[in-house]
Coordinates of C-alpha atoms and ligand atoms in Angstrom, one line a residue:
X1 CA 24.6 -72.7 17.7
X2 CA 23.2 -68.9 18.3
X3 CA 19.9 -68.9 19.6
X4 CA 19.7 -65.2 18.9
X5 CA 19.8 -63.3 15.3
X6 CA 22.7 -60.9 14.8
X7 CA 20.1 -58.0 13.7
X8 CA 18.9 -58.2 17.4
X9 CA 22.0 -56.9 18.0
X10 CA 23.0 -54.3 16.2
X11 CA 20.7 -54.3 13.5
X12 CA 23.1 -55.1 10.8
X13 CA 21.0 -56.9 8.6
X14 CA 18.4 -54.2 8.6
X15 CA 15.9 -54.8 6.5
X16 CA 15.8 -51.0 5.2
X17 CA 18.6 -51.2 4.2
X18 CA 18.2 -53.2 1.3
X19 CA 15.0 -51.5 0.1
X20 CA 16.3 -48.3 -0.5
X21 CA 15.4 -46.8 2.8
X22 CA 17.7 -43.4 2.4
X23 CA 16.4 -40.6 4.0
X24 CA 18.8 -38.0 6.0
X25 CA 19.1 -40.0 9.2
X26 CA 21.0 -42.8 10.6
X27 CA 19.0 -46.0 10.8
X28 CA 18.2 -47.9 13.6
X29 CA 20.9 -50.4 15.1
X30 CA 23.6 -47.7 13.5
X31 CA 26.9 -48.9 15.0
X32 CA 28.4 -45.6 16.5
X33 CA 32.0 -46.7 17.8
X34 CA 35.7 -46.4 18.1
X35 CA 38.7 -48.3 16.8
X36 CA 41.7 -49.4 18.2
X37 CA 44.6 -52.0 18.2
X38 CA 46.4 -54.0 20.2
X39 CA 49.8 -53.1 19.7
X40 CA 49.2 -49.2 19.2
X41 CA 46.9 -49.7 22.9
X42 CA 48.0 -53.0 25.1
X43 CA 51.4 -52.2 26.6
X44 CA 51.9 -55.4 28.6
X45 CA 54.6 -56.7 26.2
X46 CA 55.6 -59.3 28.0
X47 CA 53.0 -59.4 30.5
X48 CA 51.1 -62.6 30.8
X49 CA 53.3 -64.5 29.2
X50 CA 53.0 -62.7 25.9
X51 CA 55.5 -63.7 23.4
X52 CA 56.9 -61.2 20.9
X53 CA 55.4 -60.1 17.8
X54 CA 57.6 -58.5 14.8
X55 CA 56.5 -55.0 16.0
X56 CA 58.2 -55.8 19.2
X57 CA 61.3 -56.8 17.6
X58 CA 61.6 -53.7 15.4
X59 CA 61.2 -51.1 17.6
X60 CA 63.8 -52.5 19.8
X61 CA 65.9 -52.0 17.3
X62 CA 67.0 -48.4 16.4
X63 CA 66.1 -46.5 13.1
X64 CA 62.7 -48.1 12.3
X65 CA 60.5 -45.6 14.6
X66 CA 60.9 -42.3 13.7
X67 CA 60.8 -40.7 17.0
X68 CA 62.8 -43.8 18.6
X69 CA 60.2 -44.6 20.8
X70 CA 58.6 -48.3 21.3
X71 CA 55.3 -49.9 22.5
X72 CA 56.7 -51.5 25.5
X73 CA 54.2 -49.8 28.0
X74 CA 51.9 -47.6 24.7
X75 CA 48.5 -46.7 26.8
X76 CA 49.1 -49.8 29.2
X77 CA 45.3 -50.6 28.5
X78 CA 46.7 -54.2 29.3
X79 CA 46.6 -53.1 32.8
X80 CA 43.3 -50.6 32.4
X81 CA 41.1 -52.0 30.4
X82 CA 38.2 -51.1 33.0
X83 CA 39.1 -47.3 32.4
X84 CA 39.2 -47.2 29.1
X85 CA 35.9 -49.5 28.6
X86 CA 34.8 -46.7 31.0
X87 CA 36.0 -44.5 28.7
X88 CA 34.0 -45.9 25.9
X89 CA 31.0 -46.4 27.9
X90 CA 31.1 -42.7 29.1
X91 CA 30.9 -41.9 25.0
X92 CA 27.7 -43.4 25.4
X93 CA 28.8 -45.5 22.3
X94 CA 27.6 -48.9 21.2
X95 CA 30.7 -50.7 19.6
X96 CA 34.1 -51.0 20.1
X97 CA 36.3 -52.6 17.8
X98 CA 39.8 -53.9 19.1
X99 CA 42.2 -56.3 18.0
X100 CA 43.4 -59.4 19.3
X101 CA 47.6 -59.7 19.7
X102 CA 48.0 -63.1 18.2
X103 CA 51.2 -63.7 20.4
X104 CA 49.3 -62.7 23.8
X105 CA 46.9 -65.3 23.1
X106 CA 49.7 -68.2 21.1
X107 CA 53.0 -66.9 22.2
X108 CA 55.3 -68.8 20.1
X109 CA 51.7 -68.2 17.2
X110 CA 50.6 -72.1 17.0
X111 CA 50.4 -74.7 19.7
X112 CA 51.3 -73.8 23.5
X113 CA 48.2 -71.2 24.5
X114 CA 48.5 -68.4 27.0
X115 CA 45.3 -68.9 29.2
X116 CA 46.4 -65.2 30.5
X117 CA 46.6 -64.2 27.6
X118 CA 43.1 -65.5 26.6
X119 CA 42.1 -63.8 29.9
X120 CA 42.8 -60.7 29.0
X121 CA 40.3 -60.3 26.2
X122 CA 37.7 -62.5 28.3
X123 CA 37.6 -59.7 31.1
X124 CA 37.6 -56.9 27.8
X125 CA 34.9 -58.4 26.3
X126 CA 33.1 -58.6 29.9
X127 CA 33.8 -55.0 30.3
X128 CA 32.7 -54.0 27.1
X129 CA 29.0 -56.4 27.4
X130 CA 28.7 -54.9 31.2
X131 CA 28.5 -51.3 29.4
X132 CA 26.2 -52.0 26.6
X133 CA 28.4 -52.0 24.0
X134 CA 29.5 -54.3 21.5
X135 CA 32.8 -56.0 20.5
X136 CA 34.1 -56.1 17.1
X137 CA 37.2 -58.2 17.5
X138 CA 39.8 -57.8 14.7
X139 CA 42.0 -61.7 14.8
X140 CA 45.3 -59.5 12.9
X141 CA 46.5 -56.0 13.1
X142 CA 49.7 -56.5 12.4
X143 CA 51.5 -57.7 15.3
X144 CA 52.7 -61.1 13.5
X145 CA 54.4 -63.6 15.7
X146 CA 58.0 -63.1 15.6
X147 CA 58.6 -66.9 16.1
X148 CA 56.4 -67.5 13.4
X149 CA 58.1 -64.7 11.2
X150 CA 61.3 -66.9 11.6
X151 CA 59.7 -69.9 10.3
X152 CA 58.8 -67.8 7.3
X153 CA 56.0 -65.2 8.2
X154 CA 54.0 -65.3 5.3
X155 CA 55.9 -67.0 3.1
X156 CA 55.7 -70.4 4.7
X157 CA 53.3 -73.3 3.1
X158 CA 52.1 -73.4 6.7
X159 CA 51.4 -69.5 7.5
X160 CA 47.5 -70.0 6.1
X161 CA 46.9 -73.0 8.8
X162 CA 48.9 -71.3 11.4
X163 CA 46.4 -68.1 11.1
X164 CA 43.4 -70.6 11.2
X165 CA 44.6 -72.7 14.2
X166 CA 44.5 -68.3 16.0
X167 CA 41.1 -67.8 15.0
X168 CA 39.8 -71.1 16.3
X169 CA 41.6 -70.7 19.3
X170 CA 40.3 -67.1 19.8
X171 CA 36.7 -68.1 18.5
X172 CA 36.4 -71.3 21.0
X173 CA 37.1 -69.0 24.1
X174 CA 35.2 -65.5 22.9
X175 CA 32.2 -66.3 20.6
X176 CA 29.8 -67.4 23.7
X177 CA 29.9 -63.4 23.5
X178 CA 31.6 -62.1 21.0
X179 CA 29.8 -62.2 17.3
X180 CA 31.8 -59.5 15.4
X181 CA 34.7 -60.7 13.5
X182 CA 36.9 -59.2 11.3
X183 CA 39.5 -61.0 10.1
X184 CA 42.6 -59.3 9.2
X185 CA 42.9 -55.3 8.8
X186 CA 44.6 -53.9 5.9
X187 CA 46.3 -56.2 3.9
X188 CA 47.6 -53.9 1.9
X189 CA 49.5 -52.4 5.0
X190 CA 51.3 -55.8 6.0
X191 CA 51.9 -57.1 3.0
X192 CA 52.9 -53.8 0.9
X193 CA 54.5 -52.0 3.4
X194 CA 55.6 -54.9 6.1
X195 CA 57.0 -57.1 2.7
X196 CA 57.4 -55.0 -0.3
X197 CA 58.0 -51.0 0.5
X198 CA 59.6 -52.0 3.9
X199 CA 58.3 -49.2 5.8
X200 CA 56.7 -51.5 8.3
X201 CA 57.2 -54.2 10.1
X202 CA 58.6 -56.4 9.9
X203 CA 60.5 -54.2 7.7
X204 CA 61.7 -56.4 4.3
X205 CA 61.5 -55.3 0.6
X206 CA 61.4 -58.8 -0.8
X207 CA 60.1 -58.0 -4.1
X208 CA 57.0 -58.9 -5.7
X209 CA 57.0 -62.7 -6.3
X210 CA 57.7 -62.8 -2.4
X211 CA 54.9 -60.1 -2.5
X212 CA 52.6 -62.5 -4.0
X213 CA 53.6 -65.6 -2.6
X214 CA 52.9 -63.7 0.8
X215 CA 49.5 -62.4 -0.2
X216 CA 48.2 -65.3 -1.8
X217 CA 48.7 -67.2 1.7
X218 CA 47.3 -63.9 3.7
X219 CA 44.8 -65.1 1.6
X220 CA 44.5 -68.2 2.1
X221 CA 44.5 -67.6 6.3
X222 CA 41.6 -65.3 5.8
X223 CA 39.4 -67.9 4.3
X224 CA 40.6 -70.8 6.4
X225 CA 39.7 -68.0 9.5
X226 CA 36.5 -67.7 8.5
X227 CA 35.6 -71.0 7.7
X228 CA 36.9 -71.8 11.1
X229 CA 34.9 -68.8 12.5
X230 CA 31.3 -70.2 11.0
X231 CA 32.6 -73.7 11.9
X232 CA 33.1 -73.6 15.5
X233 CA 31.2 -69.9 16.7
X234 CA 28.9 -70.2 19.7
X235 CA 27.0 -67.3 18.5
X236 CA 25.4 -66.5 15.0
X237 CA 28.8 -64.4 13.8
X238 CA 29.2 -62.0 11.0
X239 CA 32.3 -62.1 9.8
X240 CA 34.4 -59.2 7.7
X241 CA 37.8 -57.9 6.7
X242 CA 38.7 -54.4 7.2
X243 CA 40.8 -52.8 4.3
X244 CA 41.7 -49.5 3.1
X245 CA 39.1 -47.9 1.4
X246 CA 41.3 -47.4 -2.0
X247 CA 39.0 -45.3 -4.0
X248 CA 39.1 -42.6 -6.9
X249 CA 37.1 -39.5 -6.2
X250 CA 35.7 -38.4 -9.4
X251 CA 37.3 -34.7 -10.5
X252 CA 34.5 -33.6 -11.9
X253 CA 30.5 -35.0 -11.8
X254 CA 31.4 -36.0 -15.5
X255 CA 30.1 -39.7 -16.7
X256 CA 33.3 -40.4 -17.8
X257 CA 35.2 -39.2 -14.6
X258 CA 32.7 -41.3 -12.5
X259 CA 33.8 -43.9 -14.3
X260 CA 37.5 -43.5 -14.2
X261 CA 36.9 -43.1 -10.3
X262 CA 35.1 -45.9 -9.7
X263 CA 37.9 -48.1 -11.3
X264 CA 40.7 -46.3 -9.8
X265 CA 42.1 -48.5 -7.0
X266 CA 39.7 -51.6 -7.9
X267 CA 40.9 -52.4 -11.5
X268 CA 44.1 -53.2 -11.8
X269 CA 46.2 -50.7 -14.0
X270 CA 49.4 -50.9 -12.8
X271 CA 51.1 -53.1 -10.0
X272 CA 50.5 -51.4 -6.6
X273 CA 49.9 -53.2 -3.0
X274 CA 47.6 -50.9 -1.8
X275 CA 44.6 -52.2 -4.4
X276 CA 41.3 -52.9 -3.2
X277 CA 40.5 -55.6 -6.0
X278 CA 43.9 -56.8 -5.2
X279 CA 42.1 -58.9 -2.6
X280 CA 38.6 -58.4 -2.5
X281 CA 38.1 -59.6 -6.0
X282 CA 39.3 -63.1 -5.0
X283 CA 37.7 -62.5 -1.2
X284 CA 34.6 -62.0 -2.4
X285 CA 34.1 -62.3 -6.1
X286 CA 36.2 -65.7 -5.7
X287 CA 38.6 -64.7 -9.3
X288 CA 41.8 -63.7 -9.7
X289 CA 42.4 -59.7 -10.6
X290 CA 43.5 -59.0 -14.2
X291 CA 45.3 -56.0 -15.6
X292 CA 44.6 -56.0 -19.8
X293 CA 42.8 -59.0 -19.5
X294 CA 46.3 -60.7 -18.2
X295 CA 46.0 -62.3 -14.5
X296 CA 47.9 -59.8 -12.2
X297 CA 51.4 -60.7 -11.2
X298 CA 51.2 -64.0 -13.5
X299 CA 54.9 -64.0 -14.3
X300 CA 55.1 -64.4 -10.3
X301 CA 52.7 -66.8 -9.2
X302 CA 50.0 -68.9 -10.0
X303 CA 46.4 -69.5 -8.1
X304 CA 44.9 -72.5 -8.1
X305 CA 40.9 -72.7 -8.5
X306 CA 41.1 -74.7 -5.4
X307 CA 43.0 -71.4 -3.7
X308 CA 40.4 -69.2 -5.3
X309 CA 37.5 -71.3 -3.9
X310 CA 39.2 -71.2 -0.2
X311 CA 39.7 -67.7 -0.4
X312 CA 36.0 -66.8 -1.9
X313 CA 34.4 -67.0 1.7
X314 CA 30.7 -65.7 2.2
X315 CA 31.5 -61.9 4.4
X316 CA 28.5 -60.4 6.4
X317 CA 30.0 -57.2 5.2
X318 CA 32.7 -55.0 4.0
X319 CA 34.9 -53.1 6.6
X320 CA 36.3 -50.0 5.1
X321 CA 39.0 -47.9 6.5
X322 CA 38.8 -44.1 5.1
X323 CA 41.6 -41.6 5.0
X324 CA 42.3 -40.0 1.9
X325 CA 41.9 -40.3 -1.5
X326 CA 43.0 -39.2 -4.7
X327 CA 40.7 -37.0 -7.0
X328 CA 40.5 -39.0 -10.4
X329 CA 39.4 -38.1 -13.6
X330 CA 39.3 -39.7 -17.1
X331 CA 42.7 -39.5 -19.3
X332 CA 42.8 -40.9 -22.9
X333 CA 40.8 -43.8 -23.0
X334 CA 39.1 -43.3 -20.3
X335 CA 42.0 -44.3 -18.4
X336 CA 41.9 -43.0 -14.2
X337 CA 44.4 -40.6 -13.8
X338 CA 45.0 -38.8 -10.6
X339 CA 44.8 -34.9 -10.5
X340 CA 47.0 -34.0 -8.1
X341 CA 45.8 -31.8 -4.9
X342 CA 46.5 -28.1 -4.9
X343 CA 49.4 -27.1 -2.2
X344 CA 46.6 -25.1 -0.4
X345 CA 44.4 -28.1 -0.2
X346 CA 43.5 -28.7 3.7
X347 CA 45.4 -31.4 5.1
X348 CA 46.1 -33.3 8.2
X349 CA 49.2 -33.2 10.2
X350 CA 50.3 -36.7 8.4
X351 CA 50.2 -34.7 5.2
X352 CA 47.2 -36.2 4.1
X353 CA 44.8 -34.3 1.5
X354 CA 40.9 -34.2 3.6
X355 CA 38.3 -34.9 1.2
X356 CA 35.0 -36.4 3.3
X357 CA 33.6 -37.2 -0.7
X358 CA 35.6 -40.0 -1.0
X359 CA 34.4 -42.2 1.7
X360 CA 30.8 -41.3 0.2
X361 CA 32.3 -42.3 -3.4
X362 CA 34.6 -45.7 -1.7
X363 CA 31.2 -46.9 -0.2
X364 CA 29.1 -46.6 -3.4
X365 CA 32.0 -47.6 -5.5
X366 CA 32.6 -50.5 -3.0
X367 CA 29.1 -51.8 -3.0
X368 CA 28.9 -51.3 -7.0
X369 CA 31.5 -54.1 -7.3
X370 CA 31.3 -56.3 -4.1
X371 CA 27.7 -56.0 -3.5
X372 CA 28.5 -56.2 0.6
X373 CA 27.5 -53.6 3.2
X374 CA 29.8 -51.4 4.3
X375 CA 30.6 -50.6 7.9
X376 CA 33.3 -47.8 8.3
X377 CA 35.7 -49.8 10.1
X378 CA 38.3 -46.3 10.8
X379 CA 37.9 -43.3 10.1
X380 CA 40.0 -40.3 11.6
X381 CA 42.7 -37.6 11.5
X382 CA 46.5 -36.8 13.5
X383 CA 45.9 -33.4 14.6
X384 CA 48.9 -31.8 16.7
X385 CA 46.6 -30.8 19.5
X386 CA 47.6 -30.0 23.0
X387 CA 46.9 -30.7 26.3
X388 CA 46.3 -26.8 27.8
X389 CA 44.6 -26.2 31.4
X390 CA 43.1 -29.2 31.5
X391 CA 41.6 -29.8 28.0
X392 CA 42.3 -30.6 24.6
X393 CA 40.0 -28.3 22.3
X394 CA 40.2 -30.0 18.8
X395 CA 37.3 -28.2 16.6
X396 CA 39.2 -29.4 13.3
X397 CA 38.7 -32.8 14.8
X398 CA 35.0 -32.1 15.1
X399 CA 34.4 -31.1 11.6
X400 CA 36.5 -34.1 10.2
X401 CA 34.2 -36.3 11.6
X402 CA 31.1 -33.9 10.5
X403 CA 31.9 -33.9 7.4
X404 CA 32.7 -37.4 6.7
X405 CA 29.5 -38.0 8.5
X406 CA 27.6 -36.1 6.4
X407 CA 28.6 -38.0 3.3
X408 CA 27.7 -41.5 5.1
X409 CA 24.2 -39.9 5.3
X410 CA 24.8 -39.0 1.4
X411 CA 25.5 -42.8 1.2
X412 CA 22.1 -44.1 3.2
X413 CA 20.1 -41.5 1.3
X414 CA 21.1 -43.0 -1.7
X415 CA 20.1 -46.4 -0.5
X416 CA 23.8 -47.5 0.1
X417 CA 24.0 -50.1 3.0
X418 CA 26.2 -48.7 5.7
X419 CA 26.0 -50.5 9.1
X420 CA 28.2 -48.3 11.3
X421 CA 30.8 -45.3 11.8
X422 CA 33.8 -46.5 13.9
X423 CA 36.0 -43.4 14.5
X424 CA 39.6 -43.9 14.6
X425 CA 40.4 -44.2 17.6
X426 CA 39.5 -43.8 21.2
X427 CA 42.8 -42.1 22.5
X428 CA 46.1 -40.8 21.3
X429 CA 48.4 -43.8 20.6
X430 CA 51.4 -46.0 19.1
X431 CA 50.8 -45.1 15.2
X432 CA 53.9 -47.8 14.0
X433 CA 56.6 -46.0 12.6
X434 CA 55.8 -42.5 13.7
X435 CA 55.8 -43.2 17.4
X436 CA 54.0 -41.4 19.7
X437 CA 53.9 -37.8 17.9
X438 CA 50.6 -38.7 15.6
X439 CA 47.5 -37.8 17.9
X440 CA 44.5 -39.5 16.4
X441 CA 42.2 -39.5 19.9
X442 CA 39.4 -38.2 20.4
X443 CA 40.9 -39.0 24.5
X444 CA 44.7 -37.5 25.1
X445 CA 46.7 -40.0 26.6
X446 CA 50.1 -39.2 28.5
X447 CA 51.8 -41.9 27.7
X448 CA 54.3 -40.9 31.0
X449 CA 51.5 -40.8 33.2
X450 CA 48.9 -42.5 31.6
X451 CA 46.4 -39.8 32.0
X452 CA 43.6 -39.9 29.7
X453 CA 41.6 -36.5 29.1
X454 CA 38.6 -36.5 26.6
X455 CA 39.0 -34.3 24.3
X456 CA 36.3 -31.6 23.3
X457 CA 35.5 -34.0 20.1
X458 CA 34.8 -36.7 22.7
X459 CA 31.9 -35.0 23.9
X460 CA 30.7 -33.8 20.7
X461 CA 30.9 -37.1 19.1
X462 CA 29.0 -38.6 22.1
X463 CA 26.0 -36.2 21.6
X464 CA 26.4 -37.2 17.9
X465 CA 25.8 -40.6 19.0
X466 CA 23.3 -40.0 21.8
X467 CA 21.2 -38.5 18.8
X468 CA 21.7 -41.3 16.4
X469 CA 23.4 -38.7 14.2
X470 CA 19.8 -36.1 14.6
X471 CA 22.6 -33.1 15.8
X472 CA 25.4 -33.5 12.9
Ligands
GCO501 C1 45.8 -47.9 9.6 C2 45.7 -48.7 10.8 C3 45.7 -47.9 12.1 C4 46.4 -46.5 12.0 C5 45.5 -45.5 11.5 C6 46.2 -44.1 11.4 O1 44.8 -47.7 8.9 O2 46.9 -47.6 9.2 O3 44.6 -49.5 10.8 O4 46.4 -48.8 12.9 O5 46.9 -46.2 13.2 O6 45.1 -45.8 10.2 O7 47.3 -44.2 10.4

């Protein structure tokens, strides 16, 4: 076992943190960082002997990406992984959170294992450790084995083992180094929108007893994960999930709007993938969500204590992945209602409303119910900059970040535990059905030449950083 504490590392169990420390700085051991994921990043897809995940299948096929482009070659960090940990490094930041393609590492998902594969994130993980900066290693975003999608993706008895038997493999060869894990990311996006709404991959609206049968296993895999995780890690680990930061942004500083907020996307009201309680009440409260005091989705499945005590594994702390959220106020009964945003409300090039409050109002309504710390796990905004003599000047970019800063400070001042700000994401990328046209970087990438050219936030964010958050 670990011979060292996790807090020497990053300070994550500080112990301020629990006593209220607040104030209107960033603690010590802050985790300043980016975000990326394989598939939107790696290239390399069949490189190595990778096999192919259901991403890879989709966008070979036409009509599913909206600007018919595919993730064949995407950054080809499979091939520069020494740039763009250079990249990172030259941020001056402290953590990196990546994600591990589960059919790089288990091409067919379960028994024959690409030692290439495994390679790959053994020289990343090297690069990242040579530079001073941590890994957070994310075992699922998204890319599901398309071998294992024919044998039933989620829906199969086996799929829970079959996302245990990755993490172990993963764990065995990386947690000598590695202590960060985060299970899966988003649930709600592969299960809701890869199984339900069929807007991702791999692109099925099943319904929701399929819905539930799938989530109940996702479910399942993530506790098996992290029992195998705390079972077999070299190193001390802290384990997480990262999930969309579903939260109601109270309309008004009303009582009773607070309150409608703070249930908005935790209790259940109405069926809808994208709740948080929808899994974190059985992740970490270890019970089944109701809606009127009925078990959610009981006329389509049934948990087991047994599956409730599997799933109900012991998290390090709560990875939350900020966007948007809806402004909520309280309608008859004090039920949450949403109040829809003006037309002329600021908004990023994916349509989405900007409201910095509501990751402030996710991580205290988060830690009200769940009682983890909170580490921003992505945070970020698609602006339609361009490359122009040379550089990429993105000052809308700059004050997203500010401002969502600013209300993470908000948080710590009111004695909320938050560990760390990972921006999403260190350079313009795949983002899944959009293609290439979303621009999330704070580094433009070419993806024809592969040229990568830190954009004005870069720099900005790295003084942000340098500072431990004294310049915002
Ligand atoms: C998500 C994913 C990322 C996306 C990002 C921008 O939250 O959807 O984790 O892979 O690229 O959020 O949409």
């Amino acid at each position: 076992m670990a011979s060292r504490k996790p807090c020497e590392e990053l300070c994550l169990v500080h112990p301020g943190y629990h006593t209220g420390m607040g104030g209107t700085t960033f603690p010590d051991g802050f985790a300043w960082g980016v975000a990326t994921s394989a598939f939107q990043i790696e290239g390399g897809w069949q490189e190595g002997g990778k096999g192919l995940s259901v991403w890879d299948v989709a966008t070979e096929r036409t009509g599913f990406v909206k600007d018919g482009s595919n993730a064949r070659v995407a950054c080809d960090h499979f091939n520069r992984l020494e740039e763009d940990a250079e990249l990172i490094a030259g941020m001056g930041l402290n953590a990196y959170r990546f994600s591990i393609s589960w059919p790089r590492v288990l091409p067919e998902g379960v028994g024959a294992v690409s030692l290439e594969g495994l390679g790959f994130y053994d020289r990343l993980v090297d690069a990242l450790l040579a530079r001073g900066i941590q890994p957070f290693a994310t075992l699922f975003h998204w890319d599901y084995p398309y071998d294992l999608f024919k044998r039933g993706g989620w829906l199969a008895a086996d799929s829970p083992a079959w996302f245990a038997e990755h993490a172990s493999v993963v764990v065995d060869r990386l947690s000598d180094r590695v202590s960060n894990w985060i299970t899966f990311n988003e649930p709600q996006c592969f299960l809701g929108d890869g199984h339900l709404s069929g807007v991702h991959a791999p692109f099925v609206q099943l319904g929701w007893r399929a819905f539930f049968e799938a989530q109940r296993n996702a479910l399942l895999g993530h506790g098996l994960a992290c029992q195998a995780i705390r079972q077999r890690a070299l190193r001390e680990p802290l384990v997480s999930i990262a999930t969309c930061a579903a939260a109601g942004i109270p309309a008004t500083s009303d009582a009773a709007d607070v309150a409608a907020a703070s249930k908005w996307g935790l209790e259940i009201q109405q069926l809808a993938a994208w709740h948080g309680g929808l899994y974190l009440d059985p992740i970490l409260r270890g019970v089944w969500p109701t809606c009127d005091g009925r078990p959610v989705g009981e006329e389509f499945i049934e948990v087991s204590e047994v599956d409730l005590a599997t799933m109900n594994q012991r998290l390090d702390y709560l990875g939350l992945n900020y966007y948007t959220s809806p402004r909520v106020r309280a309608g008859r009964g004090g039920v949450a209602e949403e109040l829809p945003y003006e037309e002329s409300w600021p908004r990023s090039a994916f349509g989405w409303p900007i409201n910095p409050e509501g990751l402030y109002w996710a991580t205290k309504f988060y830690y009200e119910r769940y009682g983890s710390p909170v580490m921003v796990t992505e945070n970020g905004i698609w602006l339609d900059d361009k490359l122009a003599d040379g550089r990429v000047d993105d000052p809308e970019r700059i004050e997203f970040i500010r401002s969502h800063l600013l209300q993470i400070r908000r948080a710590l001042a009111d004695g909320l535990p938050v560990l760390g700000y990972l921006h999403w994401t260190l350079m313009d990328n795949f983002e899944w059905a959009e293609g290439f046209r979303p621009r999330f970087g704070l580094v433009s990438c070419d993806h024809a030449t592969q040229r990568r050219v830190p954009k004005t936030s870069a720099a900005w964010f790295a003084e942000v950083a340098r500072t431990n958050g004294a310049t915002l």
